[in-house]
Short mmCIF file of C-alpha atoms in Angstrom, two decimals:
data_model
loop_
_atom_site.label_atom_id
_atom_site.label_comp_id
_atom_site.label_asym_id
_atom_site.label_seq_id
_atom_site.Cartn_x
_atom_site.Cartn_y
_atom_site.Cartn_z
CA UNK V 28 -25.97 0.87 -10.73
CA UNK V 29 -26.98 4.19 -9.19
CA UNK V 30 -24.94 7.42 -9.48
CA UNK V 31 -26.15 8.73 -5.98
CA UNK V 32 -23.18 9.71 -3.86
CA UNK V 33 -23.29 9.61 -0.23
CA UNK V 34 -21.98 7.38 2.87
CA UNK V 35 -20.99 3.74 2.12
CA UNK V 36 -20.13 3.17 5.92
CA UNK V 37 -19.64 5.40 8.93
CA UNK V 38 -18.55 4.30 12.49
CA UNK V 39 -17.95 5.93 15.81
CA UNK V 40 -16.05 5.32 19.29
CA UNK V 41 -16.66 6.60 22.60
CA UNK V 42 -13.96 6.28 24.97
CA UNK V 43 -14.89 4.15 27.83
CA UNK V 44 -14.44 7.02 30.81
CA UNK V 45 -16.96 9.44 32.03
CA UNK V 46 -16.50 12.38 34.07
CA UNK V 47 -19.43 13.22 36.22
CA UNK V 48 -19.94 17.05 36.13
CA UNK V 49 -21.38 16.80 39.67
CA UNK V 50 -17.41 15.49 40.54
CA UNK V 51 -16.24 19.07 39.07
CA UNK V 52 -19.26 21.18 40.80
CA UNK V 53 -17.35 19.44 43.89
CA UNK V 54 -13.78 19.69 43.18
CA UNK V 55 -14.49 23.31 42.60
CA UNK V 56 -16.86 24.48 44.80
CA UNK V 57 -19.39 25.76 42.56
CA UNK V 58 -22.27 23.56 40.29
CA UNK V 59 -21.27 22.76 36.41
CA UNK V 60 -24.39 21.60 35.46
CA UNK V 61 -25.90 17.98 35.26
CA UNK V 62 -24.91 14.46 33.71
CA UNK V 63 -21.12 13.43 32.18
CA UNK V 64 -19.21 13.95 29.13
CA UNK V 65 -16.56 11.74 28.24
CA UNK V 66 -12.81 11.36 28.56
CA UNK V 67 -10.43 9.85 26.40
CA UNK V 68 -8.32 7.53 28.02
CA UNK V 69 -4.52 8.57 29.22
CA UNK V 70 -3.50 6.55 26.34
CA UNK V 71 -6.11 8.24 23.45
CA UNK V 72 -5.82 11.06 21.53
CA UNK V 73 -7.65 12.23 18.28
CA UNK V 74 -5.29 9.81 16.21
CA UNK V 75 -6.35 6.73 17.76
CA UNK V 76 -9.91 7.49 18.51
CA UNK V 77 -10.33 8.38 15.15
CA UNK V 78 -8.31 5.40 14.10
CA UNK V 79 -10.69 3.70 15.62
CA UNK V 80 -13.89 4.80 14.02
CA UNK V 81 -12.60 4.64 10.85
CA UNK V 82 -12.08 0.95 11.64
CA UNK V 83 -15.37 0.74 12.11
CA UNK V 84 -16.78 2.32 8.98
CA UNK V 85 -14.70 0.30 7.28
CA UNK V 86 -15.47 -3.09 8.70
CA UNK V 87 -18.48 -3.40 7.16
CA UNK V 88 -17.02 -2.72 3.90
CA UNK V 89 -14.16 -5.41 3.64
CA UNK V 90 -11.73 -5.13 0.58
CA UNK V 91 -12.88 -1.98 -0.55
CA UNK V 92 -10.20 0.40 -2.33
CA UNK V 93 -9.75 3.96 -0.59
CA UNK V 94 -8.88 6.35 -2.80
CA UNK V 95 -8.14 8.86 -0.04
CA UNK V 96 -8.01 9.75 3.83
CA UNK V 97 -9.20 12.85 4.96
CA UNK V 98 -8.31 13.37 8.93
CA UNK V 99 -10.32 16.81 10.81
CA UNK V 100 -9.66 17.65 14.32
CA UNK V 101 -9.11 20.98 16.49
CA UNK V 102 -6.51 18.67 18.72
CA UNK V 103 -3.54 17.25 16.63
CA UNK V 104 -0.77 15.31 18.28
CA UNK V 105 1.30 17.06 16.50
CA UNK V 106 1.90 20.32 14.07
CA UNK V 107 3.93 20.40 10.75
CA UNK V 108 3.50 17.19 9.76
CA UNK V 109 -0.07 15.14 8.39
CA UNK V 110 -1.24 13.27 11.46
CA UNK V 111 -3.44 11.58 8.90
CA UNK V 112 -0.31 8.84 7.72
CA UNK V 113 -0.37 7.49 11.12
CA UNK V 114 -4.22 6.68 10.55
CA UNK V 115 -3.50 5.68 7.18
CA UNK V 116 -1.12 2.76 7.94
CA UNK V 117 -3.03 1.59 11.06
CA UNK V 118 -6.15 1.57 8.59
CA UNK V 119 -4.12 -1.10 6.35
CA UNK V 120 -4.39 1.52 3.52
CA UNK V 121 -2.58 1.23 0.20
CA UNK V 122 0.57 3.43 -0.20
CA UNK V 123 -1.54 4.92 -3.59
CA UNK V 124 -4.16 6.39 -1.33
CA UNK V 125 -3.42 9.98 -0.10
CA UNK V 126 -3.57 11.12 3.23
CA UNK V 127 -4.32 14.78 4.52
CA UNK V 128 -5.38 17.01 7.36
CA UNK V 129 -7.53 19.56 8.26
CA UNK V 130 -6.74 20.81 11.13
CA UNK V 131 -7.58 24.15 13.68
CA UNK V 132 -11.45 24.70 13.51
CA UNK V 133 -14.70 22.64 14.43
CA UNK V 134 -15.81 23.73 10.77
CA UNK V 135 -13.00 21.58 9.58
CA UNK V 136 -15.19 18.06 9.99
CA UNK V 137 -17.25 20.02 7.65
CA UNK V 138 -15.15 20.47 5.27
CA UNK V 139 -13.59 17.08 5.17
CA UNK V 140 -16.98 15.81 4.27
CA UNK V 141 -18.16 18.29 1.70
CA UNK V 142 -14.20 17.38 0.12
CA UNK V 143 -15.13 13.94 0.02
CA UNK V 144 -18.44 13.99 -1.32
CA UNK V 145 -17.08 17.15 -3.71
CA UNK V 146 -14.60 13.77 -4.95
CA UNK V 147 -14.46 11.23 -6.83
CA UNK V 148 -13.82 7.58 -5.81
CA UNK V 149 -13.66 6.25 -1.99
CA UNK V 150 -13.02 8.68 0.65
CA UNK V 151 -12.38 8.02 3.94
CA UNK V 152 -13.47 11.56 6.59
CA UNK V 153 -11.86 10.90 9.61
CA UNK V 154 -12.87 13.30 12.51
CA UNK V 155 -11.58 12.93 16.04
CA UNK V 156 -11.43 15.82 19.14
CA UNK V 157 -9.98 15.85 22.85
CA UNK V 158 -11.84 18.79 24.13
CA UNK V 159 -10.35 20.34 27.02
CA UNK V 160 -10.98 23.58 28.57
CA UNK V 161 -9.76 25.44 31.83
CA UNK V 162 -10.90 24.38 34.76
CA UNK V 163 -14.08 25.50 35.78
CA UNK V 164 -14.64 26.56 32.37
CA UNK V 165 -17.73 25.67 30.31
CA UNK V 166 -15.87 23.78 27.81
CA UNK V 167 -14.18 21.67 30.60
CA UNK V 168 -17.84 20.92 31.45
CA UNK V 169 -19.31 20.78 28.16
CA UNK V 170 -17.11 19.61 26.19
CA UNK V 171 -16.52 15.66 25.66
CA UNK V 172 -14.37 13.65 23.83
CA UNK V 173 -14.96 11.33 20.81
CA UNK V 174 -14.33 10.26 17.34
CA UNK V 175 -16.37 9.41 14.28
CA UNK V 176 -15.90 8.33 10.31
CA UNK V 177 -17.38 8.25 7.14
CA UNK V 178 -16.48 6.41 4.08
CA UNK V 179 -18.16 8.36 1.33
CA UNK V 180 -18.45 6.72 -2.22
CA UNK V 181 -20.76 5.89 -5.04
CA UNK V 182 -22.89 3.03 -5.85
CA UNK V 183 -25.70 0.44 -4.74
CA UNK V 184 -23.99 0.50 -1.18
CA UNK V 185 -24.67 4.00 -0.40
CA UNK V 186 -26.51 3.75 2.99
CA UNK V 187 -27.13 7.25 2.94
CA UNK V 188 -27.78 10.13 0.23
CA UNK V 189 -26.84 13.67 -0.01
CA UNK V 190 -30.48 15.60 -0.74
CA UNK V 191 -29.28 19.33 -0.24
CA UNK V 192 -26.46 21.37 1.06
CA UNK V 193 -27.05 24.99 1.79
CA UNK V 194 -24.05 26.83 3.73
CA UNK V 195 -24.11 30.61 5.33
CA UNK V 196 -21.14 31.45 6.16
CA UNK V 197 -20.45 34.72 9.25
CA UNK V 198 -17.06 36.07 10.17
CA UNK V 199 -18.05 35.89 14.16
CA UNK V 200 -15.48 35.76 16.28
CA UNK V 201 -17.02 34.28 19.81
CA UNK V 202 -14.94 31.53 20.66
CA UNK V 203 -10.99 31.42 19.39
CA UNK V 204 -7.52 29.66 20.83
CA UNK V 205 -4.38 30.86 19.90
CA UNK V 206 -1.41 28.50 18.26
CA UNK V 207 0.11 26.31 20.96
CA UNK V 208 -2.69 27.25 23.70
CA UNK V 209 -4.44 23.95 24.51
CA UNK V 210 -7.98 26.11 25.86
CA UNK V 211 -10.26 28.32 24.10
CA UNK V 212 -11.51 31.72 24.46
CA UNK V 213 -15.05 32.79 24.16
CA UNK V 214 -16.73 36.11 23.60
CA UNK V 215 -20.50 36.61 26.12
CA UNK V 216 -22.50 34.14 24.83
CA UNK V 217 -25.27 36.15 24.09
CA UNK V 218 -23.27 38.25 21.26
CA UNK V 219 -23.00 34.59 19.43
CA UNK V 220 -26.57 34.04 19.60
CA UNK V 221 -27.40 37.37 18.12
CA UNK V 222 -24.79 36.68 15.42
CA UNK V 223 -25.58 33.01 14.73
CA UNK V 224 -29.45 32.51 15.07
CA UNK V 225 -30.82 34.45 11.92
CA UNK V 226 -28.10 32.72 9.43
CA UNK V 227 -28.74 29.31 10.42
CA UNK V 228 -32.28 29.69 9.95
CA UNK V 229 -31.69 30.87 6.65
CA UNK V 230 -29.68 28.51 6.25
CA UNK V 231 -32.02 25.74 6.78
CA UNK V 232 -34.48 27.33 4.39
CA UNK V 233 -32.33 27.43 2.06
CA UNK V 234 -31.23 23.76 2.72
CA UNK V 235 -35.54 22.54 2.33
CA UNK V 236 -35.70 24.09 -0.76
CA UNK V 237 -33.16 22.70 -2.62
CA UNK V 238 -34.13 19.51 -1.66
CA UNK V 239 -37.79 20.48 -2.10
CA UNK V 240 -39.24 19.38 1.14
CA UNK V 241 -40.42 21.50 3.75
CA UNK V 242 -39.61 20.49 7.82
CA UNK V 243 -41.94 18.54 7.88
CA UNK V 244 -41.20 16.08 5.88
CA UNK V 245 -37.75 15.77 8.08
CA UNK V 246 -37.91 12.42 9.97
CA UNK V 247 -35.08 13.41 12.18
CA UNK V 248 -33.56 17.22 12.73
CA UNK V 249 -30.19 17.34 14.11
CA UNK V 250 -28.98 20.58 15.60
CA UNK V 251 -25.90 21.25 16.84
CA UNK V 252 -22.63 23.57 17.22
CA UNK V 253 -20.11 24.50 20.04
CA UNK V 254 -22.35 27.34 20.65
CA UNK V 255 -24.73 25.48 22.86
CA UNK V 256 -26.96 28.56 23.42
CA UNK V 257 -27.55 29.31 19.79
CA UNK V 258 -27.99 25.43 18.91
CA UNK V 259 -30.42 25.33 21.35
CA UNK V 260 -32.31 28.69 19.62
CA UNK V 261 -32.31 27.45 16.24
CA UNK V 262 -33.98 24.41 17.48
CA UNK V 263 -36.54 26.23 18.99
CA UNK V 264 -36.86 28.74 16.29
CA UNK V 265 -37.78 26.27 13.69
CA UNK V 266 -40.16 24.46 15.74
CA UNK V 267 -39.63 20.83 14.86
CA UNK V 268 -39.89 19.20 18.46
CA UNK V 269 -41.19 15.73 17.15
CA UNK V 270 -38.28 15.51 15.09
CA UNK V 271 -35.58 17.43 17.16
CA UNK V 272 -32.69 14.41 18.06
CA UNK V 273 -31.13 14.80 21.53
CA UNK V 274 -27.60 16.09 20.86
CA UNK V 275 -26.11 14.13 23.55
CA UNK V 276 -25.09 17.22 25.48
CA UNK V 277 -25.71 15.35 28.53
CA UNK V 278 -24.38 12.01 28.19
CA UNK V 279 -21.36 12.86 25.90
CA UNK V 280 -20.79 16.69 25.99
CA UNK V 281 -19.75 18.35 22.25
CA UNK V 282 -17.31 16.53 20.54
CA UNK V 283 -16.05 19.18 17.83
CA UNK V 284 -15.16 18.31 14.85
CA UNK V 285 -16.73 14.67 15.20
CA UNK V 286 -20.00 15.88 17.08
CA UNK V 287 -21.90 16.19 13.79
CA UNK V 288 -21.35 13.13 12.45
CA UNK V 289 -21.54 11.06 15.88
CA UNK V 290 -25.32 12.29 16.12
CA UNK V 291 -25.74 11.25 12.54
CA UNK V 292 -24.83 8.08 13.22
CA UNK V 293 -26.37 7.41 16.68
CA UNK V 294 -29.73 8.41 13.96
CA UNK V 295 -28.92 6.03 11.07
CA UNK V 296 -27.98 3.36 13.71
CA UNK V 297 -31.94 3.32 13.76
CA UNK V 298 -33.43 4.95 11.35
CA UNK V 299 -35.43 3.45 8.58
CA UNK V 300 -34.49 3.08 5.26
CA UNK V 301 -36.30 6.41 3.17
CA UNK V 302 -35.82 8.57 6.47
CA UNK V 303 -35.13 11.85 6.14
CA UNK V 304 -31.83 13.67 8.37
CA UNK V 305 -31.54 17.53 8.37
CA UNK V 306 -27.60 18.04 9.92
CA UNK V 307 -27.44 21.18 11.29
CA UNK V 308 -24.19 22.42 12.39
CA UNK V 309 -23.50 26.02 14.19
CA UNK V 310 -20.07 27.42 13.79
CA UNK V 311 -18.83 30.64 12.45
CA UNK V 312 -22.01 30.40 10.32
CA UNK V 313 -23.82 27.31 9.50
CA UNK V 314 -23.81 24.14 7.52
CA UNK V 315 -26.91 22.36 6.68
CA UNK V 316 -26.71 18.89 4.84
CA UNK V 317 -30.13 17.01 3.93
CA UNK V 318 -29.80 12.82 3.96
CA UNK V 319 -32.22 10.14 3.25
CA UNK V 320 -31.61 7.01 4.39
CA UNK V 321 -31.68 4.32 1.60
CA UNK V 322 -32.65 0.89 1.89
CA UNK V 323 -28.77 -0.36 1.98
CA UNK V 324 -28.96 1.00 5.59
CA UNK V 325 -30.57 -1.92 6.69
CA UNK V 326 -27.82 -4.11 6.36
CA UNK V 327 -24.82 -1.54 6.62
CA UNK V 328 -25.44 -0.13 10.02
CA UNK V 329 -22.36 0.33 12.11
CA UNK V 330 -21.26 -1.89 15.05
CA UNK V 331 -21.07 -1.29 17.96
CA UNK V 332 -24.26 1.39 17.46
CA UNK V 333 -23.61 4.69 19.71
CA UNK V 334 -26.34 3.51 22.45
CA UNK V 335 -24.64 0.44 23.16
CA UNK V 336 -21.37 2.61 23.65
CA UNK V 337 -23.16 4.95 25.83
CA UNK V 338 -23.94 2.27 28.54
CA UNK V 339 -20.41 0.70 28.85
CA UNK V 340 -19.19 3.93 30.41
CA UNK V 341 -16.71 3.66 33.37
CA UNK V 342 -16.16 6.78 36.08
CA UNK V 343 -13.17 8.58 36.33
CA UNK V 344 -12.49 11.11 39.07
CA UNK V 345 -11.94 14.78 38.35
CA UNK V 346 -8.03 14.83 39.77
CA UNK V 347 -7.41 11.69 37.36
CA UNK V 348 -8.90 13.28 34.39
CA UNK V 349 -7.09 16.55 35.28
CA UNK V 350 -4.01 14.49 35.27
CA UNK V 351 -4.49 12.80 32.45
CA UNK V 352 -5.23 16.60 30.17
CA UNK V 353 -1.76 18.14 31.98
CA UNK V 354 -3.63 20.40 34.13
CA UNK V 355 -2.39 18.38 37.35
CA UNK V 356 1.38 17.58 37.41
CA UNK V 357 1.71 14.64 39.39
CA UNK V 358 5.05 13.37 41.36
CA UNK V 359 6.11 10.67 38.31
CA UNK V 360 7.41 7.26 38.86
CA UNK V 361 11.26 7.16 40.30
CA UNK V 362 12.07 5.32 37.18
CA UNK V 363 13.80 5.72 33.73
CA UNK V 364 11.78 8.54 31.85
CA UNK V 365 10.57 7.05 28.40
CA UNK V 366 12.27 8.51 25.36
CA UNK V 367 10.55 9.44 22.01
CA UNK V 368 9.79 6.92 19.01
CA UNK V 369 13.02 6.94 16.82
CA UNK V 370 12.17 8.23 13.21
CA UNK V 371 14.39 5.45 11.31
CA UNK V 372 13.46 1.96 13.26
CA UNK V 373 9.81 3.68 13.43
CA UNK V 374 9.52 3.13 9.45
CA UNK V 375 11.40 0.03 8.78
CA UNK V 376 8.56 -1.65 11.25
CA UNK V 377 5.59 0.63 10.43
CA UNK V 378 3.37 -2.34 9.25
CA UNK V 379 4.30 -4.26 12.52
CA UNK V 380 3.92 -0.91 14.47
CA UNK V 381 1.19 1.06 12.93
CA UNK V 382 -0.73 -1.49 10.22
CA UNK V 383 -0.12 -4.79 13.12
CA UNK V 384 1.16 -6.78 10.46
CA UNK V 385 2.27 -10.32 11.07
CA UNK V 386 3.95 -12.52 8.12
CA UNK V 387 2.94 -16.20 7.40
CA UNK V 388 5.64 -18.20 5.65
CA UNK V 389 4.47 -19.64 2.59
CA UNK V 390 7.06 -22.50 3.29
CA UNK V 391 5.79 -23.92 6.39
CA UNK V 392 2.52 -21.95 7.06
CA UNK V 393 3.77 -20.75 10.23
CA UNK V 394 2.65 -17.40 11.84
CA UNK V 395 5.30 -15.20 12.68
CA UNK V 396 4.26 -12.56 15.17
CA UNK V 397 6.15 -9.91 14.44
CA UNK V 398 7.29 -10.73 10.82
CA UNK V 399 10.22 -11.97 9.73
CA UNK V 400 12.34 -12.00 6.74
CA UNK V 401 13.64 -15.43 8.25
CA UNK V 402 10.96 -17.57 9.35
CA UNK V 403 11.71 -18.87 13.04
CA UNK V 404 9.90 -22.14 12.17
CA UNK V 405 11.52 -23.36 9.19
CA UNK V 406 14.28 -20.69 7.84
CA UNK V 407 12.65 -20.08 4.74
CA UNK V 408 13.89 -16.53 3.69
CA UNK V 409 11.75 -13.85 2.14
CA UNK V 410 8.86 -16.06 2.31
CA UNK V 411 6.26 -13.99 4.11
CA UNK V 412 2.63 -13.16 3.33
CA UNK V 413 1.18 -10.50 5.33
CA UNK V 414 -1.50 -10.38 7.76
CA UNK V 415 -3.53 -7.99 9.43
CA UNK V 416 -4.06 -8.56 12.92
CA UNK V 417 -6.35 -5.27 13.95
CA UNK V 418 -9.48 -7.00 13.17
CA UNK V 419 -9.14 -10.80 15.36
CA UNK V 420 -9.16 -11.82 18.60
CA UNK V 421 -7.04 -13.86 20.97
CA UNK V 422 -6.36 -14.99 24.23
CA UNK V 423 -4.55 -14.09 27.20
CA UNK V 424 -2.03 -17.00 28.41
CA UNK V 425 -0.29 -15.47 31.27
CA UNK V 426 0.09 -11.77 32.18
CA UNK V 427 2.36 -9.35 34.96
CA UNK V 428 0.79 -6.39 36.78
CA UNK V 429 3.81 -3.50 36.99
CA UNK V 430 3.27 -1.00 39.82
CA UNK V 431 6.97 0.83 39.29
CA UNK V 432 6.64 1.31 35.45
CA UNK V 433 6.11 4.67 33.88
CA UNK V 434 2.37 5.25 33.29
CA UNK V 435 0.12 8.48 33.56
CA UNK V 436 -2.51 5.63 34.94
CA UNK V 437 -0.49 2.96 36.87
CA UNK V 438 -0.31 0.25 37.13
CA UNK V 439 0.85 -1.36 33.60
CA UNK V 440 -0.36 -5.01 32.69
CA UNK V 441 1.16 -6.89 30.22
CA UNK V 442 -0.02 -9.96 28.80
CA UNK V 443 0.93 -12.50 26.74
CA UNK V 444 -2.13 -13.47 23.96
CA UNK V 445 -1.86 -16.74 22.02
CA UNK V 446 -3.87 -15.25 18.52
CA UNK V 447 -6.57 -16.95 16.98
CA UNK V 448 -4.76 -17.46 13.49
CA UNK V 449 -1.74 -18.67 15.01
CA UNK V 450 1.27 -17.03 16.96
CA UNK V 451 1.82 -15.33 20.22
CA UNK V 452 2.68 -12.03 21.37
CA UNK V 453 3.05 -9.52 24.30
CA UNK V 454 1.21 -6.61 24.30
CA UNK V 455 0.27 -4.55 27.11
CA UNK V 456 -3.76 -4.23 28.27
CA UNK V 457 -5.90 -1.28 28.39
CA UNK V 458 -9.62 -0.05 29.46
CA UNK V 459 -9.31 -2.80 31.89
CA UNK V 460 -9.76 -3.22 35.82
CA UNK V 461 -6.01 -5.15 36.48
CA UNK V 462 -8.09 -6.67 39.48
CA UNK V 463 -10.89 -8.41 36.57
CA UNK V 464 -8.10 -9.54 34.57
CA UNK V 465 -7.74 -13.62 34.09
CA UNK V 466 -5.71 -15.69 32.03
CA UNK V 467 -7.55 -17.00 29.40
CA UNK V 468 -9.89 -13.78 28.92
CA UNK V 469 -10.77 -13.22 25.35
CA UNK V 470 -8.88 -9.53 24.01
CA UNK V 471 -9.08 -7.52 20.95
CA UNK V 472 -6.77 -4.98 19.93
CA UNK V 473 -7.24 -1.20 19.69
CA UNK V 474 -4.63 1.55 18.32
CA UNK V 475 -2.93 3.33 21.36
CA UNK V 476 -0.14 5.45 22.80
CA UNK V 477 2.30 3.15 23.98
CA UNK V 478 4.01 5.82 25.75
CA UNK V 479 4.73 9.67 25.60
CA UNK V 480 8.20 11.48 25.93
CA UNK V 481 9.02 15.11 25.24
CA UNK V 482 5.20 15.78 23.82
CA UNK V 483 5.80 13.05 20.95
CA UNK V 484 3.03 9.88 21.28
CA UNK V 485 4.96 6.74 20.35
CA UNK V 486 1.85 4.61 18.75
CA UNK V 487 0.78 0.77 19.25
CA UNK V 488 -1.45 -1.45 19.31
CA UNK V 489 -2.63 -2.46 22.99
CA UNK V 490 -4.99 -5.61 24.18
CA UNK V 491 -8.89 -4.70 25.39
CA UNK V 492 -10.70 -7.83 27.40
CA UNK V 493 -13.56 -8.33 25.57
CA UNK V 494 -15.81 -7.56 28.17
CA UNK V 495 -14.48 -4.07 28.04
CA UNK V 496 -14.43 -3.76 24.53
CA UNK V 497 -17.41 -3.01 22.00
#
């Protein structure tokens, strides 16, 4: 048994939309640059995208014991309270694990990581960002939404190892938001280059030489910070073209917190085992983290890899995706406003709301979907096994398009899915084209916001056709 330390699993989700920048240049008036970045859906946030990813990481990993959740974004549903427990129990993890957040600053993804790998036992880094910006802005256009995880632990399944970390740390101040404000501020950009270049460089150096390799010996140099214009200098300042990775600036747009560690995985989805990854990340300062690749890669890659999620994307128009952020207050639906999640009925159901938990009756062996303390089958009482749901599939039986409910994307299809361990349910679909949907179409299941009411997400879990899902 080795004593290396380093990531056991890691797995990443794009949300399906992308926003073509030429669409802004239009809306606008004025060019934004080329390609798309993407758009988490009206029903995402950084909970369940990074709910999602850490599903992911730990799928291929099943029955390991987390010893902790660590949850980074700059974009938390909400303040005063550890957005991380909501993660926790969709994850399935056990009460004994902790849960915490770090939350306000790209740097915080960072952290989370260096915490984990700084622990000891199974960590789980959750990072997840909605990056919004004014419009018009450059981080409207350049910014891009996304999520990513890492489970870091110890062992013969570490997939990859920590080589160096060097850190230089700047008190620049070229980009800052204010509690409550939901867009940035930047400083010129050229004031963040002249404050940023130099460290990171050092940075790096310092990085090689603790792990006593110089650049070239890096297979793959990833460079990268929400200072595009001093990302892009460090990269050329160094001079490692073979090896530079393309930071998806065009396809995804920065992701905060979770851009680092999406670009490390869309690398260790191919690299080969003994590969060597220089993470460089550009904040107030810079972070520089040497990996190798180990020869557990091979068979603990992540699924679905970030390429294939970069070719499922579906368009969204620019007045959509400004509704969608709160920048465009549309005329709403001349219906019942939803009401916020209820604290008290919200916890005596959180494994059927968060953890989709069903209970089998060890009487009878029937499935009941949602559990009961009195089976419906045979009325055996207090009976019940659980059963996690997140992870199977099932089948759509019948299902109602609703053009007069309340939705920020009308109109809402429910369905009715007959699961593939038994029991039925209704559940409403999502990332779907109500026009492609058929009965019988295979569905998985993905963490959502059910609705939203008074700035408070009320979470479940939501049906995804399969040919729509990953």
């Amino acid at each position: 048994m080795t004593d290396a330390r380093g990531i056991i699993g890691y797995g990443v989700h794009l949300p399906i939309h992308r926003l073509d920048r030429g669409d802004i240049g239009r809306a606008l008036g004025r060019p934004v640059g080329h390609g798309s970045r993407t758009v988490a859906s009206f029903d995402e946030d950084a909970v369940t995208m990074a709910t999602t990813a850490g599903l992911r990481a730990l799928s291929a990993i099943p029955g390991i014991a987390v010893d902790r959740l660590l949850f980074a974004t700059t974009s938390p549903p909400l303040a005063d309270r550890t957005n991380a427990t909501d993660i926790h129990a969709a994850l399935g993890l056990d009460e004994s694990a902790a849960a915490f957040d770090l939350v306000g600053s790209v740097r915080s993804g960072v952290a989370a990581v260096r915490a984990a790998l700084d622990a000891d036992g199974t960590v789980v880094v959750t990072t997840g960002d909605v990056r919004t910006g004014r419009p018009q802005s450059a981080d409207e256009a350049e910014g891009g939404d996304a999520a990513a995880a890492l489970v870091i632990g110890s062992g013969e399944g570490v997939v990859a190892e920590l080589l160096a970390d060097a850190t230089v740390t700047v008190p620049v101040r070229y980009r800052w938001r204010r509690p409550g404000e939901s867009t940035a501020s930047t400083w010129e950009e050229r004031f963040g280059e002249h404050a940023l270049v130099e460290p990171t460089v050092r940075a790096i150096a310092a990085a090689l030489k603790q792990a006593q390799l110089e650049l070239a010996g890096v297979d793959h140099l990833i460079v990268t910070g929400t200072h595009a214009r001093a990302a892009r200098r460090v990269a050329s300042a160094v001079g490692a073209d073979d090896a530079l990775v393309d930071d998806l600036s065009a396809s995804v747009g920065n992701a905060g917190t979770a851009h680092p560690w999406l670009l490390l995985g869309n690398v260790l989805d191919r690299a080969e085992p003994g590969a060597v990854v220089a993470l460089v990340t550009v904040t107030e300062g810079a972070d520089v983290q040497i990996w190798r690749a180990t020869p557990a890669l091979a068979d603990g890659r992540a699924a679905p890899t970030v390429a294939a999620q970069l070719v499922r994307g579906r368009p969204v128009d620019y007045l959509t995706y400004l509704t969608w952020r709160g920048f465009l207050a549309r005329q709403p639906p001349r219906r019942p406003d939803p009401v916020p999640p209820a604290p008290p009925p919200s916890l005596r159901h959180a494994d059927w709301k968060f953890g989709f938990v069903a209970g089998r009756c060890s009487s009878c062996g029937e499935r009941n979907v949602p559990p009961q303390e009195v089976c419906f089958a045979c009325g055996a009482v207090g009976a019940m096994t659980d059963e996690r749901l997140a992870s199977e599939r099932g089948t759509i039986t019948t299902f109602s398009i609703d053009r007069l409910a309340y939705s920020l994307h009308p109109p809402v299809v429910t369905a009715v899915v007959d699961l593939d361990g038994g029991g039925r349910t209704d559940l409403e679909i999502t990332d779907a084209v109500p026009e492609d949907i058929a009965v019988g179409d295979r569905v998985s299941f993905a963490f959502r916001i059910k609705h939203q009411a008074d700035g408070v997400p009320n979470y479940f879990w939501k049906a995804i056709p399969e040919r729509e899902a990953d």
